[in-house]
Tab-separated table of C-alpha atoms and ligand atoms in Angstrom:
chain	number	residue	atom	x	y	z
A	1387	MET	CA	0.342	-0.232	0.088
A	1388	LYS	CA	1.364	3.442	-1.012
A	1389	ILE	CA	0.860	6.267	0.822
A	1390	PRO	CA	1.393	9.537	-0.385
A	1391	LEU	CA	2.538	12.607	1.284
A	1392	VAL	CA	-0.312	14.229	-0.275
A	1393	ASP	CA	-3.237	12.944	-2.469
A	1394	LEU	CA	-4.211	15.029	-4.687
A	1395	LYS	CA	-6.232	12.588	-7.049
A	1396	ALA	CA	-8.058	11.184	-4.189
A	1397	GLN	CA	-10.038	14.977	-3.267
A	1398	TYR	CA	-10.830	15.802	-6.640
A	1399	LEU	CA	-12.546	11.637	-7.008
A	1400	ALA	CA	-14.997	11.959	-4.376
A	1401	TYR	CA	-16.007	15.644	-5.565
A	1402	LYS	CA	-16.145	14.473	-9.145
A	1403	ARG	CA	-19.312	15.320	-10.436
A	1404	GLU	CA	-19.567	19.002	-8.776
A	1405	LEU	CA	-15.655	20.065	-9.851
A	1406	ASP	CA	-16.287	18.525	-13.195
A	1407	ASP	CA	-19.554	20.461	-14.235
A	1408	VAL	CA	-18.234	23.814	-12.400
A	1409	ILE	CA	-15.849	23.196	-15.098
A	1410	ALA	CA	-17.844	22.775	-17.489
A	1411	SER	CA	-20.444	26.091	-16.907
A	1412	THR	CA	-16.652	27.974	-16.987
A	1413	ILE	CA	-15.700	26.630	-20.034
A	1414	GLU	CA	-19.223	26.740	-22.263
A	1415	GLY	CA	-19.758	30.268	-20.596
A	1416	THR	CA	-16.374	31.243	-21.973
A	1417	GLN	CA	-15.450	33.054	-18.853
A	1418	PHE	CA	-11.699	32.373	-18.484
A	1419	ILE	CA	-10.408	35.363	-16.689
A	1420	GLY	CA	-13.035	37.451	-14.552
A	1421	GLY	CA	-16.447	36.574	-14.155
A	1422	LYS	CA	-19.377	35.103	-12.006
A	1423	PHE	CA	-16.680	32.446	-10.093
A	1424	HIS	CA	-14.714	35.149	-9.594
A	1425	GLN	CA	-17.368	37.807	-8.735
A	1426	GLU	CA	-18.170	35.036	-6.034
A	1427	PHE	CA	-15.274	33.183	-4.530
A	1428	ALA	CA	-13.641	36.703	-4.084
A	1429	ARG	CA	-17.199	36.836	-1.803
A	1430	GLU	CA	-17.569	33.984	-0.505
A	1431	PHE	CA	-13.134	33.409	0.528
A	1432	ALA	CA	-13.581	36.773	2.222
A	1433	ASP	CA	-17.016	35.980	4.695
A	1434	TYR	CA	-15.422	32.774	5.554
A	1435	CYS	CA	-12.236	34.894	6.342
A	1436	GLY	CA	-14.850	36.335	9.050
A	1437	GLY	CA	-16.173	39.109	7.137
A	1438	GLY	CA	-13.719	41.733	4.269
A	1439	TYR	CA	-12.642	41.802	1.207
A	1440	VAL	CA	-10.362	39.995	-0.832
A	1441	ALA	CA	-8.638	40.391	-4.282
A	1442	LEU	CA	-7.234	37.294	-6.988
A	1443	CYS	CA	-4.521	36.265	-8.042
A	1444	GLY	CA	-1.695	34.383	-9.444
A	1445	ASN	CA	-0.186	33.231	-7.291
A	1446	GLY	CA	0.213	33.231	-3.536
A	1447	THR	CA	3.935	34.972	-3.508
A	1448	ASP	CA	2.246	36.971	-5.882
A	1449	ALA	CA	-0.166	38.151	-3.228
A	1450	LEU	CA	2.585	39.095	-0.364
A	1451	TYR	CA	4.347	40.977	-2.532
A	1452	LEU	CA	1.448	42.522	-3.556
A	1453	ALA	CA	0.054	43.477	-0.642
A	1454	ILE	CA	3.454	44.472	0.592
A	1455	ARG	CA	3.414	46.973	-2.530
A	1456	ALA	CA	0.077	47.667	-1.444
A	1457	VAL	CA	0.419	47.595	2.231
A	1458	LEU	CA	3.684	49.730	2.017
A	1459	GLY	CA	4.491	50.993	-1.736
A	1460	GLN	CA	7.534	50.683	-3.248
A	1461	GLY	CA	10.850	50.233	-1.558
A	1462	ASP	CA	13.610	51.396	-2.274
A	1463	ASN	CA	15.861	47.960	-0.847
A	1464	THR	CA	17.577	50.373	2.320
A	1465	GLN	CA	14.371	49.747	4.366
A	1466	GLU	CA	13.389	46.295	6.635
A	1467	ILE	CA	10.603	43.562	6.933
A	1468	ILE	CA	11.075	40.972	9.685
A	1469	THR	CA	10.846	37.299	8.930
A	1470	VAL	CA	11.111	33.925	9.919
A	1471	SER	CA	14.555	32.209	7.654
A	1472	HIS	CA	12.162	29.335	8.338
A	1473	THR	CA	9.069	28.573	5.637
A	1474	PHE	CA	9.364	28.550	1.657
A	1475	ILE	CA	11.116	30.583	-0.342
A	1476	ALA	CA	8.578	33.400	-1.432
A	1477	THR	CA	7.809	34.963	1.374
A	1478	ALA	CA	11.440	36.392	1.602
A	1479	GLU	CA	10.563	36.786	-2.295
A	1480	ALA	CA	8.097	38.918	-2.621
A	1481	ILE	CA	9.521	40.457	0.465
A	1482	THR	CA	12.825	41.327	-2.076
A	1483	MET	CA	10.383	42.418	-4.847
A	1484	ALA	CA	8.304	44.485	-3.472
A	1485	GLY	CA	11.923	46.879	-3.080
A	1486	TYR	CA	12.380	45.318	0.773
A	1487	ARG	CA	15.993	43.230	2.479
A	1488	PRO	CA	13.878	40.253	4.725
A	1489	VAL	CA	15.245	40.481	8.357
A	1490	PHE	CA	14.985	37.241	10.055
A	1491	VAL	CA	13.862	36.158	13.028
A	1492	ASP	CA	14.089	33.031	15.121
A	1493	ILE	CA	11.764	31.029	15.413
A	1494	ASP	CA	9.604	28.971	19.037
A	1495	PRO	CA	11.540	24.948	18.954
A	1496	ASN	CA	7.124	24.616	20.470
A	1497	THR	CA	6.143	25.292	17.138
A	1498	CYS	CA	8.489	26.296	14.296
A	1499	LEU	CA	6.202	30.234	14.026
A	1500	MET	CA	7.994	33.884	14.970
A	1501	ASP	CA	10.100	34.044	18.188
A	1502	VAL	CA	7.389	37.070	19.327
A	1503	SER	CA	9.878	37.220	21.938
A	1504	LEU	CA	13.168	38.257	19.273
A	1505	ILE	CA	11.351	40.579	16.852
A	1506	GLU	CA	12.181	43.891	19.066
A	1507	SER	CA	15.207	43.174	19.182
A	1508	LYS	CA	15.506	43.262	15.474
A	1509	ILE	CA	13.485	46.727	15.202
A	1510	ASN	CA	15.909	49.695	13.480
A	1511	GLN	CA	15.248	53.110	12.071
A	1512	GLN	CA	14.425	51.504	8.708
A	1513	THR	CA	12.313	48.732	9.864
A	1514	ARG	CA	8.642	48.963	7.867
A	1515	GLY	CA	6.829	46.009	9.237
A	1516	ILE	CA	6.441	42.056	10.427
A	1517	VAL	CA	5.395	39.418	8.268
A	1518	PRO	CA	4.750	35.953	10.347
A	1519	VAL	CA	4.562	32.851	8.350
A	1520	HIS	CA	1.733	30.841	9.218
A	1521	ILE	CA	3.263	27.475	8.675
A	1522	TYR	CA	2.019	24.320	8.660
A	1523	GLY	CA	-1.259	25.775	9.049
A	1524	GLN	CA	-0.252	27.591	12.266
A	1525	MET	CA	-1.245	30.381	13.323
A	1526	ALA	CA	1.516	32.852	14.802
A	1527	PRO	CA	0.445	35.018	18.232
A	1528	MET	CA	-2.007	37.911	16.169
A	1529	ASP	CA	-2.325	40.125	19.279
A	1530	GLN	CA	1.818	39.829	20.665
A	1531	VAL	CA	2.564	40.697	16.606
A	1532	MET	CA	0.562	42.930	16.726
A	1533	ALA	CA	0.877	44.425	20.163
A	1534	ILE	CA	4.219	45.536	18.633
A	1535	ALA	CA	3.390	46.681	15.897
A	1536	GLU	CA	1.019	49.156	16.540
A	1537	LYS	CA	4.400	50.098	19.612
A	1538	HIS	CA	6.892	50.563	17.047
A	1539	ASP	CA	4.330	52.386	14.089
A	1540	LEU	CA	5.058	49.146	12.317
A	1541	LYS	CA	2.515	47.749	9.142
A	1542	VAL	CA	2.014	43.875	9.483
A	1543	ILE	CA	1.079	41.366	6.390
A	1544	GLU	CA	0.674	37.703	7.162
A	1545	ASP	CA	1.553	35.358	4.923
A	1546	ALA	CA	-0.972	32.695	5.633
A	1547	ALA	CA	-0.530	30.075	2.305
A	1548	GLN	CA	-0.540	27.468	4.619
A	1549	ALA	CA	-3.413	28.425	7.076
A	1550	HIS	CA	-6.848	28.342	5.273
A	1551	GLY	CA	-9.309	28.239	8.058
A	1552	ALA	CA	-6.594	29.175	10.613
A	1553	PHE	CA	-7.639	30.681	13.522
A	1554	TRP	CA	-5.414	32.505	16.802
A	1555	GLY	CA	-8.085	34.338	19.859
A	1556	GLY	CA	-11.666	33.111	17.321
A	1557	LYS	CA	-9.472	35.139	14.524
A	1558	ARG	CA	-8.915	34.261	11.325
A	1559	PRO	CA	-5.747	34.888	9.492
A	1560	GLY	CA	-6.144	39.393	8.689
A	1561	GLN	CA	-8.868	40.019	11.675
A	1562	LEU	CA	-6.185	41.473	13.262
A	1563	SER	CA	-3.497	42.650	10.049
A	1564	ASP	CA	-3.093	44.955	7.325
A	1565	ALA	CA	-3.775	41.463	5.339
A	1566	ALA	CA	-3.322	38.655	4.575
A	1567	THR	CA	-1.919	36.726	1.643
A	1568	PHE	CA	-2.968	33.169	0.765
A	1569	SER	CA	-1.773	30.741	-2.128
A	1570	PHE	CA	-4.139	28.159	-3.701
A	1571	TYR	CA	-0.861	26.063	-5.133
A	1572	PRO	CA	-2.740	22.156	-5.707
A	1573	GLY	CA	-1.331	20.978	-2.625
A	1574	LYS	CA	-2.555	23.620	-0.244
A	1575	ASN	CA	-5.284	23.375	2.459
A	1576	LEU	CA	-7.825	24.918	0.162
A	1577	GLY	CA	-6.001	24.275	-3.310
A	1578	ALA	CA	-6.462	24.737	-7.502
A	1579	TRP	CA	-5.613	22.796	-10.573
A	1580	GLY	CA	-3.125	25.174	-10.757
A	1581	ASP	CA	-1.310	28.351	-9.550
A	1582	GLY	CA	-4.229	31.061	-7.468
A	1583	GLY	CA	-3.495	33.623	-4.733
A	1584	ALA	CA	-5.711	35.720	-2.377
A	1585	VAL	CA	-5.268	38.735	-0.739
A	1586	PHE	CA	-7.876	39.277	2.486
A	1587	THR	CA	-8.101	41.867	4.165
A	1588	ARG	CA	-10.822	44.247	6.199
A	1589	HIS	CA	-10.047	47.979	3.772
A	1590	SER	CA	-12.046	48.207	1.494
A	1591	GLN	CA	-9.777	50.966	-0.359
A	1592	LEU	CA	-6.940	47.858	0.134
A	1593	CYS	CA	-8.105	45.117	-1.911
A	1594	GLU	CA	-9.360	48.181	-4.853
A	1595	LYS	CA	-5.495	48.504	-4.544
A	1596	ILE	CA	-4.612	45.566	-4.717
A	1597	THR	CA	-7.439	44.603	-7.493
A	1598	MET	CA	-5.612	47.508	-9.866
A	1599	LEU	CA	-2.343	46.242	-9.309
A	1600	ALA	CA	-2.336	42.771	-10.026
A	1601	ASN	CA	-4.425	44.128	-13.173
A	1602	HIS	CA	-1.801	45.963	-15.112
A	1603	GLY	CA	-2.894	48.971	-12.614
A	1604	ARG	CA	-6.603	49.383	-14.093
A	1605	LYS	CA	-8.567	50.938	-12.869
A	1606	THR	CA	-10.837	50.938	-15.607
A	1607	LYS	CA	-10.272	48.649	-19.173
A	1608	TYR	CA	-8.427	51.675	-20.844
A	1609	LEU	CA	-7.487	53.116	-17.993
A	1610	HIS	CA	-3.925	53.110	-16.181
A	1611	GLU	CA	-3.261	54.665	-12.604
A	1612	CYS	CA	0.538	53.149	-12.526
A	1613	GLU	CA	1.642	50.169	-13.535
A	1614	GLY	CA	1.222	46.786	-12.134
A	1615	VAL	CA	1.601	43.883	-13.075
A	1616	ASN	CA	0.049	40.602	-15.125
A	1617	SER	CA	-1.366	38.406	-11.964
A	1618	ARG	CA	-4.863	37.376	-12.123
A	1619	LEU	CA	-7.118	34.495	-11.111
A	1620	ASP	CA	-7.988	31.943	-13.947
A	1621	GLY	CA	-11.535	32.072	-14.250
A	1622	ILE	CA	-11.410	27.432	-14.182
A	1623	GLN	CA	-9.656	27.864	-11.478
A	1624	ALA	CA	-11.788	30.730	-9.217
A	1625	GLY	CA	-14.867	28.038	-10.732
A	1626	VAL	CA	-12.221	25.116	-9.260
A	1627	LEU	CA	-11.633	26.513	-5.755
A	1628	LYS	CA	-15.819	28.286	-5.266
A	1629	VAL	CA	-16.209	23.931	-4.907
A	1630	LYS	CA	-13.586	23.461	-2.596
A	1631	LEU	CA	-14.212	25.783	-0.741
A	1632	GLY	CA	-17.528	24.805	0.319
A	1633	HIS	CA	-16.059	21.185	1.579
A	1634	LEU	CA	-12.735	23.274	3.757
A	1635	ASP	CA	-14.074	23.605	7.580
A	1636	GLU	CA	-14.714	19.623	6.536
A	1637	TRP	CA	-10.622	19.006	5.384
A	1638	ASN	CA	-9.528	20.297	8.123
A	1639	GLU	CA	-11.774	19.326	11.018
A	1640	LYS	CA	-10.272	15.328	9.574
A	1641	ARG	CA	-6.987	16.936	9.426
A	1642	ARG	CA	-7.521	18.042	12.953
A	1643	GLN	CA	-8.200	14.242	14.275
A	1644	LEU	CA	-5.749	12.177	12.082
A	1645	ALA	CA	-3.384	14.936	13.873
A	1646	SER	CA	-4.791	13.374	17.028
A	1647	ILE	CA	-4.194	9.759	15.897
A	1648	TYR	CA	-0.671	11.019	15.061
A	1649	THR	CA	-0.438	12.496	18.182
A	1650	GLN	CA	-1.443	9.426	20.782
A	1651	MET	CA	0.940	7.692	18.746
A	1652	LEU	CA	4.186	9.070	19.012
A	1653	ASP	CA	3.671	10.627	22.013
A	1654	GLN	CA	5.909	8.822	24.036
A	1655	HIS	CA	8.731	7.579	21.834
A	1656	LYS	CA	11.612	8.726	23.297
A	1657	ASP	CA	12.972	9.439	19.644
A	1658	ILE	CA	10.464	12.142	18.607
A	1659	VAL	CA	9.684	15.277	20.043
A	1660	LEU	CA	6.051	16.186	19.395
A	1661	HIS	CA	5.188	20.255	17.966
A	1662	LYS	CA	2.723	21.812	19.744
A	1663	ASP	CA	-0.900	23.561	19.259
A	1664	LEU	CA	-0.681	25.737	20.743
A	1665	SER	CA	-3.646	28.038	19.570
A	1666	ASN	CA	-6.433	26.489	21.425
A	1667	GLY	CA	-7.504	24.412	18.206
A	1668	GLY	CA	-7.303	27.178	16.085
A	1669	HIS	CA	-4.297	24.639	13.744
A	1670	VAL	CA	-5.054	23.421	10.008
A	1671	TYR	CA	-2.167	20.722	10.145
A	1672	HIS	CA	-1.410	21.796	6.396
A	1673	LEU	CA	1.456	19.706	7.002
A	1674	PHE	CA	2.111	17.193	10.884
A	1675	VAL	CA	5.764	18.475	11.445
A	1676	ILE	CA	7.725	15.985	13.527
A	1677	GLU	CA	11.441	16.518	14.803
A	1678	VAL	CA	13.190	13.140	15.531
A	1679	LYS	CA	16.719	13.384	17.480
A	1680	LYS	CA	17.697	10.888	15.800
A	1681	ASP	CA	19.341	10.054	11.853
A	1682	ARG	CA	16.359	12.283	10.940
A	1683	ASP	CA	17.479	10.975	6.763
A	1684	ARG	CA	17.800	7.457	7.185
A	1685	LEU	CA	14.518	7.469	8.160
A	1686	VAL	CA	13.698	9.561	5.229
A	1687	LYS	CA	15.125	7.744	3.291
A	1688	GLU	CA	13.517	4.164	4.943
A	1689	LEU	CA	9.545	5.896	4.814
A	1690	GLN	CA	10.122	6.591	1.171
A	1691	ASP	CA	11.783	2.891	0.276
A	1692	LYS	CA	7.977	1.476	1.658
A	1693	ASN	CA	6.089	3.872	-0.267
A	1694	ILE	CA	5.108	6.243	2.152
A	1695	GLY	CA	5.715	9.443	1.209
A	1696	ALA	CA	7.875	11.717	3.751
A	1697	GLY	CA	9.129	15.242	3.953
A	1698	ILE	CA	11.101	17.897	4.743
A	1699	HIS	CA	9.528	21.397	4.848
A	1700	TYR	CA	12.790	22.656	4.413
A	1701	PRO	CA	15.848	21.152	5.234
A	1702	VAL	CA	17.905	25.031	4.193
A	1703	PRO	CA	16.473	27.019	5.798
A	1704	LEU	CA	17.052	30.764	4.196
A	1705	HIS	CA	19.284	32.655	5.247
A	1706	LEU	CA	22.011	29.270	4.064
A	1707	GLN	CA	20.507	29.214	0.678
A	1708	PRO	CA	23.489	30.457	-2.206
A	1709	ALA	CA	20.014	33.272	-3.111
A	1710	TYR	CA	20.313	34.880	0.517
A	1711	ALA	CA	24.200	34.794	0.649
A	1712	TRP	CA	23.467	39.217	-0.107
A	1713	LEU	CA	22.352	39.028	3.281
A	1714	ASP	CA	25.153	37.756	6.230
A	1715	VAL	CA	23.793	35.911	8.117
A	1716	PRO	CA	26.523	33.233	9.157
A	1717	GLU	CA	25.995	29.833	9.742
A	1718	GLY	CA	24.890	29.688	14.069
A	1719	ALA	CA	22.314	32.996	13.486
A	1720	LEU	CA	19.672	31.480	14.369
A	1721	PRO	CA	20.215	28.557	16.515
A	1722	VAL	CA	16.926	26.652	16.466
A	1723	THR	CA	16.625	27.092	13.126
A	1724	GLU	CA	19.281	25.217	11.786
A	1725	HIS	CA	18.294	22.481	14.473
A	1726	LYS	CA	14.558	22.598	12.955
A	1727	ALA	CA	15.810	21.616	9.080
A	1728	ARG	CA	18.331	18.842	10.341
A	1729	GLN	CA	15.677	17.271	12.697
A	1730	ILE	CA	12.098	18.064	10.886
A	1731	LEU	CA	9.957	15.157	9.077
A	1732	SER	CA	6.788	15.743	7.879
A	1733	LEU	CA	4.460	12.862	7.247
A	1734	PRO	CA	1.465	12.198	5.769
A	1735	MET	CA	-1.102	14.520	5.799
A	1736	PHE	CA	-4.594	14.449	3.970
A	1737	PRO	CA	-8.448	15.180	4.493
A	1738	GLU	CA	-9.263	11.607	2.848
A	1739	MET	CA	-6.341	9.745	4.440
A	1740	THR	CA	-7.526	6.958	6.798
A	1741	GLN	CA	-7.236	5.994	10.847
A	1742	ASN	CA	-5.370	2.962	9.413
A	1743	GLN	CA	-3.340	4.817	6.694
A	1744	VAL	CA	-2.025	6.580	9.475
A	1745	HIS	CA	-1.497	3.971	12.066
A	1746	THR	CA	0.764	2.472	9.211
A	1747	VAL	CA	3.080	5.424	8.784
A	1748	ALA	CA	3.563	6.007	12.662
A	1749	ASP	CA	4.180	2.198	13.400
A	1750	THR	CA	6.797	1.651	10.368
A	1751	LEU	CA	8.112	5.214	11.626
A	1752	MET	CA	8.515	3.776	15.001
A	1753	ALA	CA	9.844	0.537	13.138
A	1754	CYS	CA	12.094	2.709	11.750
A	1755	LEU	CA	13.965	4.086	14.609
B	2880	PLP	C1	2.833	28.157	-1.318
B	2880	PLP	C2	3.912	29.168	-0.011
B	2880	PLP	C3	3.713	30.056	-0.838
B	2880	PLP	C4	3.722	30.789	-2.019
B	2880	PLP	O1	2.415	30.619	-2.841
B	2880	PLP	P1	2.936	29.761	-4.468
B	2880	PLP	O2	1.084	29.878	-4.182
B	2880	PLP	O3	3.092	29.221	-4.515
B	2880	PLP	O4	3.602	31.019	-4.838
B	2880	PLP	C5	4.443	31.344	-0.139
B	2880	PLP	N1	4.636	30.985	2.344
B	2880	PLP	C6	4.718	30.180	1.658
B	2880	PLP	C7	5.134	29.632	3.563
B	2880	PLP	C8	4.112	29.023	1.404
B	2880	PLP	O5	3.994	27.343	1.431
């Protein structure tokens, strides 16, 4: 039996009829860019996020880039934005694309989220904003991030690419900050059948500005307020996302149940450290990531040889990537981040996974250890 890290085919088969219909209807109506599903999905996703406005765009990287550009303006490469090194490269790419220098803080070993107690040590005259990353599906402690931001007059844009539907203190991403950005890459908790992204904000004018920037700076068809980019969400993707949004809460609940089985089975093992859900049930387990005390690389290989799709998110922190050598952050500067990169292991996690499959993965892992 093969147990992949994620299984997108299983999700398609479970909702085949609805998904096929929405695609056929987009094609019939030739609504390939914009259109009915685009408008409906933007409205429904904004409601889902807790009420506000949604600007749809081409992918999660653009969502973050456009949000930073709209909230803070294009930077001149001397101003700084504080974020984490323990994330996908897109977080830092979006920051530099918008003309800001990424400044990395270390993470909390309990959650792998930004260690908020370290933020203030990185704030200086050049600091303009904070980009917390809700890694693995758990939100960073947003009340604490906002308190620091307000004290120092900084903007906050949340990278919620892995956290559709997550909560912190009863609030979803974007409810306290300037904006939250999402990716609809196929493997995310809410995934399209291609690329897609969105910015959620409580501010209607900010949403309008991002919508404009994502469509060549267009105010109306022939009037360009400024130069923007071409980052639009396809009509077909909007249709697929609209159908899938209706199932997101149920899928996230399924992920939580599977995570609790993993937790029960692996909790007492002497070579395993489990991460904590400090968000009081608000974690949506985009990934189920554990720390193993030894032999991580051997374990990944052995699990893969046994047809279990283990992964590593992420093996090389951004400050140690060749792409960010110019930031001059030396090895050893972010000890928790570097420790996690060596010891973490992602286990299969997708809503259609069965309890038996979780048992198989956990038993196999413990046998390998
Ligand atoms: C997936 C992801 C992104 C980028 O999203 P794309 O849609 O692939 O551009 C950004 N940040 C994080 C943390 C992600 O996981």
